[in-house]
Amino acid sequence: KPLCLRMHLYLMLNKPKGVVSASEDKNQPTVVDLVPQNLWRKGLFPAGRLDKDTTGFVLITDDGEFAHDILSPKKHIPKTYHALVDGAITERMEADFAKGVRIGEDFTLPASLKKLSSTPQGDWGEVILKEGLYHQIKRMFSHFSINVVELKRIKMGSLDLDENLKMGECRYLTKEEISSICDK
């Protein structure tokens, strides 16, 4: 029987709420715990983090060099999110995101903010970041006295989250998909 040997493993996971972006945790379920036994291998870890209450695209791999490449601030790999906020997204906010926003001691790199729609709960917006500071999107909106109600990562580089993946499911990435995240 022919065997297919993969030097490294690259998985796309649709992360649900309540799961931490870590390889192991004594008290809470992790994204690695969601990897089915037939895809699991030793050394898997999430390449980047999402907050416990944020959903969407998490890349899980055992390739440390690749993870470093996509997370390195020098590479500026864009990550795209959809955010529901408890207020109105204004043109001024969009302009300020594009310049960078002061969040505590930090000043963010320029980011993209685009209003997508309005609901009774607030506005939906698309945010594109090229860095990943701690709770960055929440802190950027907080600068305008607005809270993030829901947050979902929908894209890394030019690779969209597979809309056929249900919450908690994952699948292998193709060579073409891996290349579309970062020149690998």
Coordinates of N, CA and C in Angstrom, one line a residue:
K1 N 0.8 -1.2 0.0 CA 0.0 0.0 0.0 C 0.9 1.2 0.0
P2 N 0.6 2.2 -0.9 CA 1.4 3.4 -0.9 C 1.1 4.3 0.3
L3 N 2.1 4.9 0.9 CA 1.9 5.8 2.0 C 2.2 7.2 1.6
C4 N 1.4 8.1 2.2 CA 1.6 9.5 1.9 C 2.2 10.1 3.2
L5 N 3.5 10.5 3.1 CA 4.2 11.1 4.2 C 4.2 12.6 4.1
R6 N 3.7 13.2 5.1 CA 3.7 14.7 5.2 C 4.8 15.1 6.1
M7 N 5.8 15.9 5.6 CA 6.8 16.4 6.5 C 6.3 17.3 7.6
H8 N 5.3 18.2 7.2 CA 4.7 19.0 8.2 C 3.2 19.0 8.0
L9 N 2.5 19.3 9.0 CA 1.0 19.3 8.9 C 0.5 20.8 9.0
Y10 N -0.5 21.1 8.2 CA -1.1 22.4 8.1 C -2.6 22.2 8.1
L11 N -3.3 22.7 9.1 CA -4.7 22.5 9.3 C -5.4 23.9 9.4
M12 N -6.6 24.0 8.8 CA -7.5 25.1 9.0 C -8.6 24.7 9.9
L13 N -8.7 25.4 11.0 CA -9.7 25.1 12.0 C -10.7 26.3 12.1
N14 N -12.0 25.9 12.2 CA -13.0 27.0 12.5 C -13.3 26.9 14.0
K15 N -12.6 27.8 14.7 CA -12.6 27.8 16.1 C -13.9 28.3 16.7
P16 N -14.5 27.5 17.6 CA -15.7 28.0 18.3 C -15.4 28.9 19.5
K17 N -16.4 29.5 20.1 CA -16.2 30.2 21.4 C -15.9 29.2 22.5
G18 N -15.2 29.7 23.5 CA -15.0 28.9 24.7 C -13.8 28.0 24.6
V19 N -13.0 28.1 23.5 CA -11.8 27.2 23.3 C -10.6 28.2 23.3
V20 N -9.6 27.8 24.0 CA -8.4 28.6 24.0 C -7.4 28.3 22.9
S21 N -6.7 29.3 22.4 CA -5.7 29.1 21.3 C -4.4 28.7 22.0
A22 N -4.3 27.4 22.3 CA -3.1 26.9 22.9 C -3.0 25.4 22.6
S23 N -1.8 24.8 22.8 CA -1.6 23.4 22.6 C -2.1 22.6 23.7
E24 N -2.0 23.1 25.0 CA -2.6 22.4 26.1 C -2.9 23.4 27.2
D25 N -3.9 23.0 28.0 CA -4.4 23.8 29.1 C -5.0 22.8 30.1
K26 N -4.7 23.0 31.3 CA -5.2 22.0 32.4 C -6.7 22.2 32.7
N27 N -7.2 23.4 32.4 CA -8.6 23.7 32.8 C -9.6 23.9 31.7
Q28 N -9.1 24.2 30.5 CA -10.0 24.5 29.4 C -9.7 23.8 28.1
P29 N -10.7 23.5 27.3 CA -10.4 22.9 26.0 C -9.6 23.8 25.1
T30 N -8.7 23.2 24.3 CA -7.8 23.9 23.4 C -8.1 23.6 21.9
V31 N -7.6 24.5 21.1 CA -7.8 24.2 19.6 C -7.1 22.9 19.2
V32 N -6.0 22.5 19.8 CA -5.4 21.2 19.5 C -6.3 20.1 19.9
D33 N -7.0 20.3 21.0 CA -8.0 19.2 21.5 C -9.1 18.9 20.4
L34 N -9.3 19.9 19.5 CA -10.4 19.7 18.5 C -9.9 19.0 17.3
V35 N -8.6 18.8 17.2 CA -8.1 18.1 16.0 C -8.5 16.6 16.1
P36 N -9.2 16.0 15.1 CA -9.6 14.6 15.2 C -8.3 13.7 15.2
Q37 N -8.5 12.6 15.8 CA -7.4 11.6 16.0 C -6.7 11.3 14.7
N38 N -7.5 11.2 13.6 CA -6.9 10.8 12.3 C -6.0 11.9 11.7
L39 N -6.1 13.1 12.2 CA -5.3 14.3 11.7 C -4.2 14.7 12.7
W40 N -4.4 14.2 13.9 CA -3.5 14.6 15.0 C -2.1 14.0 14.9
R41 N -1.1 14.8 15.3 CA 0.3 14.3 15.4 C 1.0 15.1 16.5
K42 N 2.0 14.6 17.1 CA 2.7 15.3 18.1 C 3.3 16.6 17.6
G43 N 3.3 17.6 18.5 CA 4.0 18.8 18.2 C 3.1 19.9 17.6
L44 N 1.8 19.6 17.4 CA 0.8 20.6 16.8 C 0.6 21.8 17.8
F45 N 0.5 22.9 17.2 CA 0.2 24.2 17.9 C -0.5 25.2 17.0
P46 N -1.2 26.1 17.6 CA -1.8 27.2 16.8 C -0.8 28.2 16.4
A47 N -0.8 28.6 15.1 CA 0.1 29.6 14.6 C -0.7 30.9 14.7
G48 N -0.5 31.5 15.9 CA -1.2 32.7 16.3 C -2.4 32.4 17.2
R49 N -2.9 33.4 17.8 CA -3.9 33.2 18.8 C -5.2 34.0 18.5
L50 N -6.3 33.4 18.9 CA -7.6 34.1 19.0 C -8.0 34.1 20.4
D51 N -8.7 35.2 20.9 CA -9.2 35.2 22.2 C -10.2 34.0 22.4
K52 N -10.4 33.7 23.6 CA -11.3 32.6 24.0 C -12.7 32.8 23.4
D53 N -13.2 34.0 23.3 CA -14.5 34.3 22.8 C -14.6 34.7 21.4
T54 N -13.4 34.7 20.7 CA -13.4 35.0 19.2 C -13.5 33.7 18.5
T55 N -14.2 33.7 17.3 CA -14.4 32.5 16.5 C -13.6 32.7 15.2
G56 N -13.6 31.6 14.4 CA -13.0 31.6 13.1 C -11.7 30.9 12.9
F57 N -11.0 31.4 11.8 CA -9.8 30.7 11.2 C -8.7 30.7 12.2
V58 N -8.3 29.5 12.6 CA -7.0 29.3 13.3 C -6.2 28.3 12.4
L59 N -4.9 28.6 12.2 CA -4.0 27.7 11.5 C -3.3 26.9 12.6
I60 N -3.4 25.6 12.4 CA -2.7 24.6 13.3 C -1.6 23.9 12.5
T61 N -0.4 23.9 13.1 CA 0.7 23.3 12.4 C 1.7 22.7 13.4
D62 N 2.7 22.0 12.8 CA 3.8 21.6 13.6 C 5.1 22.1 13.0
D63 N 5.0 23.1 12.1 CA 6.1 23.8 11.4 C 6.4 25.1 12.0
G64 N 7.3 25.1 12.9 CA 7.7 26.4 13.6 C 8.2 27.5 12.7
E65 N 9.0 27.1 11.7 CA 9.5 28.1 10.8 C 8.4 28.8 10.0
F66 N 7.4 28.0 9.5 CA 6.3 28.6 8.8 C 5.4 29.5 9.7
A67 N 5.2 29.0 11.0 CA 4.4 29.8 11.9 C 5.1 31.1 12.2
H68 N 6.4 31.1 12.4 CA 7.2 32.3 12.6 C 7.0 33.3 11.4
D69 N 7.1 32.7 10.2 CA 7.0 33.6 9.0 C 5.6 34.3 8.9
I70 N 4.5 33.6 9.2 CA 3.2 34.2 9.1 C 2.9 35.1 10.3
L71 N 3.6 34.9 11.4 CA 3.4 35.8 12.6 C 4.3 37.0 12.7
S72 N 5.4 36.9 12.0 CA 6.4 38.0 12.1 C 5.9 39.3 11.7
P73 N 6.1 40.3 12.5 CA 5.6 41.7 12.2 C 6.3 42.2 10.9
K74 N 7.5 41.7 10.6 CA 8.1 42.1 9.4 C 7.4 41.7 8.1
K75 N 6.7 40.6 8.2 CA 6.0 40.0 7.0 C 4.7 40.7 6.7
H76 N 4.1 41.3 7.8 CA 2.8 42.0 7.6 C 1.7 41.2 6.9
I77 N 1.6 39.9 7.3 CA 0.5 39.1 6.7 C -0.8 39.6 7.2
P78 N -1.7 40.0 6.3 CA -3.0 40.6 6.8 C -3.9 39.5 7.3
K79 N -4.6 39.8 8.4 CA -5.6 39.0 9.0 C -6.9 39.8 9.0
T80 N -8.0 39.1 8.4 CA -9.3 39.8 8.2 C -10.3 39.3 9.2
Y81 N -11.0 40.2 9.8 CA -12.0 39.9 10.8 C -13.3 40.6 10.5
H82 N -14.4 39.9 10.9 CA -15.7 40.6 11.0 C -16.1 40.8 12.4
A83 N -16.5 42.1 12.7 CA -16.7 42.5 14.1 C -18.1 43.1 14.2
L84 N -18.9 42.6 15.2 CA -20.2 43.3 15.5 C -19.9 44.2 16.7
V85 N -20.1 45.5 16.6 CA -19.9 46.4 17.7 C -21.2 47.0 18.2
D86 N -21.2 47.5 19.4 CA -22.4 48.0 20.1 C -22.6 49.5 19.8
G87 N -22.2 49.9 18.6 CA -22.4 51.3 18.3 C -22.2 51.5 16.8
A88 N -22.1 52.7 16.3 CA -22.0 53.0 14.9 C -20.6 53.1 14.5
I89 N -20.2 52.5 13.4 CA -18.9 52.7 12.7 C -19.0 53.9 11.8
T90 N -18.1 54.9 12.1 CA -18.2 56.2 11.4 C -17.0 56.3 10.4
E91 N -17.1 57.3 9.5 CA -16.0 57.6 8.6 C -14.8 58.0 9.4
R92 N -15.0 58.7 10.5 CA -13.9 59.2 11.3 C -13.1 58.0 11.9
M93 N -13.9 57.0 12.4 CA -13.2 55.8 12.9 C -12.4 55.1 11.8
E94 N -13.0 55.0 10.6 CA -12.4 54.3 9.5 C -11.0 55.1 9.2
A95 N -11.1 56.4 9.2 CA -9.9 57.2 8.9 C -8.8 57.0 10.0
D96 N -9.3 57.0 11.3 CA -8.3 56.8 12.4 C -7.7 55.4 12.4
F97 N -8.5 54.4 12.0 CA -7.9 53.0 11.9 C -6.8 53.0 10.8
A98 N -7.1 53.7 9.7 CA -6.1 53.8 8.6 C -4.8 54.5 9.0
K99 N -4.9 55.4 10.0 CA -3.6 56.0 10.5 C -3.0 55.3 11.6
G100 N -3.7 54.5 12.3 CA -3.2 53.8 13.5 C -3.9 54.5 14.7
V101 N -4.1 53.7 15.7 CA -4.9 54.1 16.9 C -4.0 53.9 18.2
R102 N -4.0 54.8 19.1 CA -3.4 54.7 20.4 C -4.2 53.8 21.2
I103 N -3.6 52.7 21.7 CA -4.2 51.8 22.6 C -3.3 51.6 23.8
G104 N -3.6 52.3 24.9 CA -2.7 52.3 26.0 C -1.3 52.9 25.7
E105 N -0.3 52.2 26.0 CA 1.1 52.6 25.6 C 1.4 52.4 24.2
D106 N 0.7 51.6 23.5 CA 1.0 51.2 22.1 C 0.2 52.1 21.1
F107 N 0.8 52.2 19.9 CA 0.2 52.8 18.8 C 0.2 51.8 17.7
T108 N -1.0 51.4 17.2 CA -1.1 50.4 16.2 C -0.6 50.8 14.9
L109 N -0.2 49.8 14.1 CA 0.1 50.0 12.7 C -1.2 50.4 12.0
P110 N -1.2 51.0 10.9 CA -2.4 51.3 10.1 C -3.2 50.0 9.9
A111 N -4.5 50.1 10.0 CA -5.4 49.0 9.8 C -6.6 49.5 8.9
S112 N -7.3 48.5 8.4 CA -8.4 48.9 7.6 C -9.7 48.6 8.3
L113 N -10.6 49.5 8.3 CA -12.0 49.3 8.9 C -13.0 49.8 7.8
K114 N -13.9 48.9 7.6 CA -15.0 49.2 6.6 C -16.3 48.7 7.2
K115 N -17.3 49.7 7.3 CA -18.6 49.3 7.7 C -19.3 48.4 6.7
L116 N -19.9 47.3 7.2 CA -20.5 46.3 6.4 C -22.0 46.4 6.4
S117 N -22.6 46.6 7.6 CA -24.1 46.7 7.7 C -24.4 47.2 9.1
S118 N -25.7 47.6 9.3 CA -26.2 48.0 10.6 C -27.3 47.0 11.0
T119 N -27.3 46.7 12.3 CA -28.4 45.9 12.9 C -28.9 46.6 14.1
P120 N -30.0 46.1 14.7 CA -30.4 46.6 16.0 C -29.4 46.6 17.1
Q121 N -28.5 45.6 17.1 CA -27.4 45.4 18.1 C -26.3 46.4 17.9
G122 N -26.1 46.8 16.7 CA -25.0 47.7 16.3 C -24.5 47.5 14.9
D123 N -23.3 47.9 14.6 CA -22.8 47.8 13.2 C -21.9 46.6 13.1
W124 N -21.9 46.0 11.9 CA -20.9 45.0 11.5 C -19.8 45.7 10.7
G125 N -18.6 45.4 11.0 CA -17.5 46.0 10.3 C -16.4 44.9 9.9
E126 N -15.7 45.2 8.9 CA -14.6 44.4 8.5 C -13.3 45.1 8.9
V127 N -12.4 44.4 9.6 CA -11.2 44.9 10.1 C -10.0 44.1 9.5
I128 N -9.0 44.7 8.9 CA -7.9 44.0 8.4 C -6.6 44.5 9.2
L129 N -6.0 43.6 9.9 CA -4.8 44.0 10.7 C -3.5 43.4 10.1
K130 N -2.4 44.0 10.3 CA -1.1 43.5 9.8 C -0.2 43.2 11.0
E131 N -0.8 43.2 12.2 CA -0.1 42.9 13.5 C -1.1 42.2 14.4
G132 N -0.7 41.8 15.5 CA -1.6 41.1 16.4 C -1.3 41.4 17.9
L133 N -1.5 42.7 18.3 CA -1.3 43.0 19.7 C -2.4 42.4 20.5
Y134 N -2.2 42.3 21.8 CA -3.1 41.7 22.7 C -4.5 42.4 22.7
H135 N -5.5 41.7 22.4 CA -6.9 42.2 22.3 C -7.0 43.4 21.4
Q136 N -6.2 43.4 20.3 CA -6.1 44.7 19.5 C -7.4 45.2 19.0
I137 N -8.2 44.4 18.4 CA -9.4 45.0 17.8 C -10.4 45.5 18.9
K138 N -10.5 44.8 20.0 CA -11.3 45.3 21.1 C -10.8 46.6 21.6
R139 N -9.5 46.7 21.8 CA -8.9 47.9 22.3 C -9.0 49.0 21.3
M140 N -8.9 48.8 20.0 CA -9.0 49.8 19.0 C -10.5 50.4 19.1
F141 N -11.5 49.6 19.1 CA -12.8 50.1 19.2 C -13.1 50.7 20.6
S142 N -12.5 50.2 21.6 CA -12.6 50.8 22.9 C -12.1 52.3 22.9
H143 N -11.1 52.6 22.1 CA -10.6 53.9 22.0 C -11.8 54.9 21.6
F144 N -12.8 54.4 20.9 CA -14.0 55.2 20.5 C -15.2 54.9 21.4
S145 N -14.9 54.3 22.6 CA -16.0 54.0 23.6 C -17.0 53.1 23.0
I146 N -16.6 52.1 22.2 CA -17.4 51.1 21.6 C -16.9 49.7 21.9
N147 N -17.8 48.8 22.2 CA -17.4 47.5 22.6 C -17.7 46.5 21.5
V148 N -16.8 45.5 21.4 CA -17.0 44.4 20.4 C -17.9 43.4 21.0
V149 N -19.0 43.0 20.3 CA -19.9 42.1 20.8 C -19.6 40.7 20.2
E150 N -19.2 40.6 19.0 CA -18.8 39.4 18.3 C -17.6 39.7 17.4
L151 N -16.7 38.7 17.4 CA -15.5 38.8 16.5 C -15.2 37.5 15.9
K152 N -15.0 37.5 14.6 CA -14.6 36.3 13.8 C -13.5 36.5 12.8
R153 N -12.5 35.7 12.9 CA -11.4 35.8 11.8 C -11.9 35.0 10.6
I154 N -11.9 35.7 9.5 CA -12.4 35.1 8.3 C -11.4 34.8 7.2
K155 N -10.1 35.4 7.5 CA -9.1 35.3 6.4 C -7.7 35.5 7.0
M156 N -6.8 34.7 6.4 CA -5.3 34.9 6.7 C -4.6 35.0 5.4
G157 N -3.9 36.1 5.2 CA -3.3 36.3 3.9 C -4.4 36.5 2.9
S158 N -4.3 35.7 1.8 CA -5.5 35.8 0.9 C -6.3 34.5 0.9
L159 N -6.1 33.7 2.0 CA -6.9 32.5 2.2 C -8.1 32.7 3.1
D160 N -9.3 32.5 2.5 CA -10.5 32.6 3.3 C -10.8 31.3 4.1
L161 N -11.5 31.5 5.2 CA -12.0 30.4 6.0 C -12.9 29.6 5.2
D162 N -12.8 28.3 5.1 CA -13.6 27.4 4.3 C -15.1 27.5 4.9
E163 N -16.0 28.0 4.1 CA -17.4 28.2 4.6 C -18.1 26.8 4.9
N164 N -17.5 25.7 4.4 CA -18.1 24.4 4.6 C -17.6 23.8 6.0
L165 N -16.6 24.4 6.6 CA -16.2 23.9 7.9 C -17.1 24.4 9.0
K166 N -17.7 23.5 9.7 CA -18.6 23.8 10.8 C -17.7 24.2 12.0
M167 N -18.3 24.9 13.0 CA -17.6 25.2 14.2 C -16.9 24.0 14.8
G168 N -15.6 24.1 15.1 CA -14.9 23.0 15.7 C -14.3 22.0 14.7
E169 N -14.6 22.2 13.4 CA -14.1 21.2 12.4 C -12.8 21.8 11.9
C170 N -11.9 20.9 11.3 CA -10.7 21.3 10.7 C -10.5 20.4 9.5
R171 N -9.6 20.9 8.6 CA -9.2 20.1 7.4 C -7.7 20.5 7.0
Y172 N -7.1 19.6 6.2 CA -5.8 19.8 5.7 C -5.9 21.1 4.8
L173 N -4.8 21.8 4.7 CA -4.6 22.9 3.7 C -3.9 22.3 2.5
T174 N -4.2 22.7 1.3 CA -3.5 22.3 0.1 C -2.2 23.1 0.0
K175 N -1.3 22.6 -0.8 CA -0.1 23.4 -1.1 C -0.4 24.8 -1.6
E176 N -1.4 24.9 -2.4 CA -1.7 26.2 -3.0 C -2.3 27.1 -1.9
E177 N -3.1 26.6 -1.0 CA -3.6 27.4 0.1 C -2.5 27.8 1.1
I178 N -1.5 27.0 1.3 CA -0.4 27.3 2.2 C 0.4 28.5 1.6
S179 N 0.6 28.4 0.3 CA 1.3 29.4 -0.5 C 0.6 30.7 -0.5
S180 N -0.7 30.7 -0.4 CA -1.5 31.9 -0.5 C -1.5 32.7 0.8
I181 N -1.1 32.0 1.9 CA -1.0 32.7 3.2 C 0.3 33.4 3.3
C182 N 1.4 32.8 2.8 CA 2.7 33.3 2.9 C 3.6 32.6 1.9
D183 N 4.5 33.3 1.3 CA 5.4 32.7 0.3 C 6.2 31.5 1.0
K184 N 5.7 30.3 0.8 CA 6.4 29.2 1.4 C 6.9 28.3 0.3

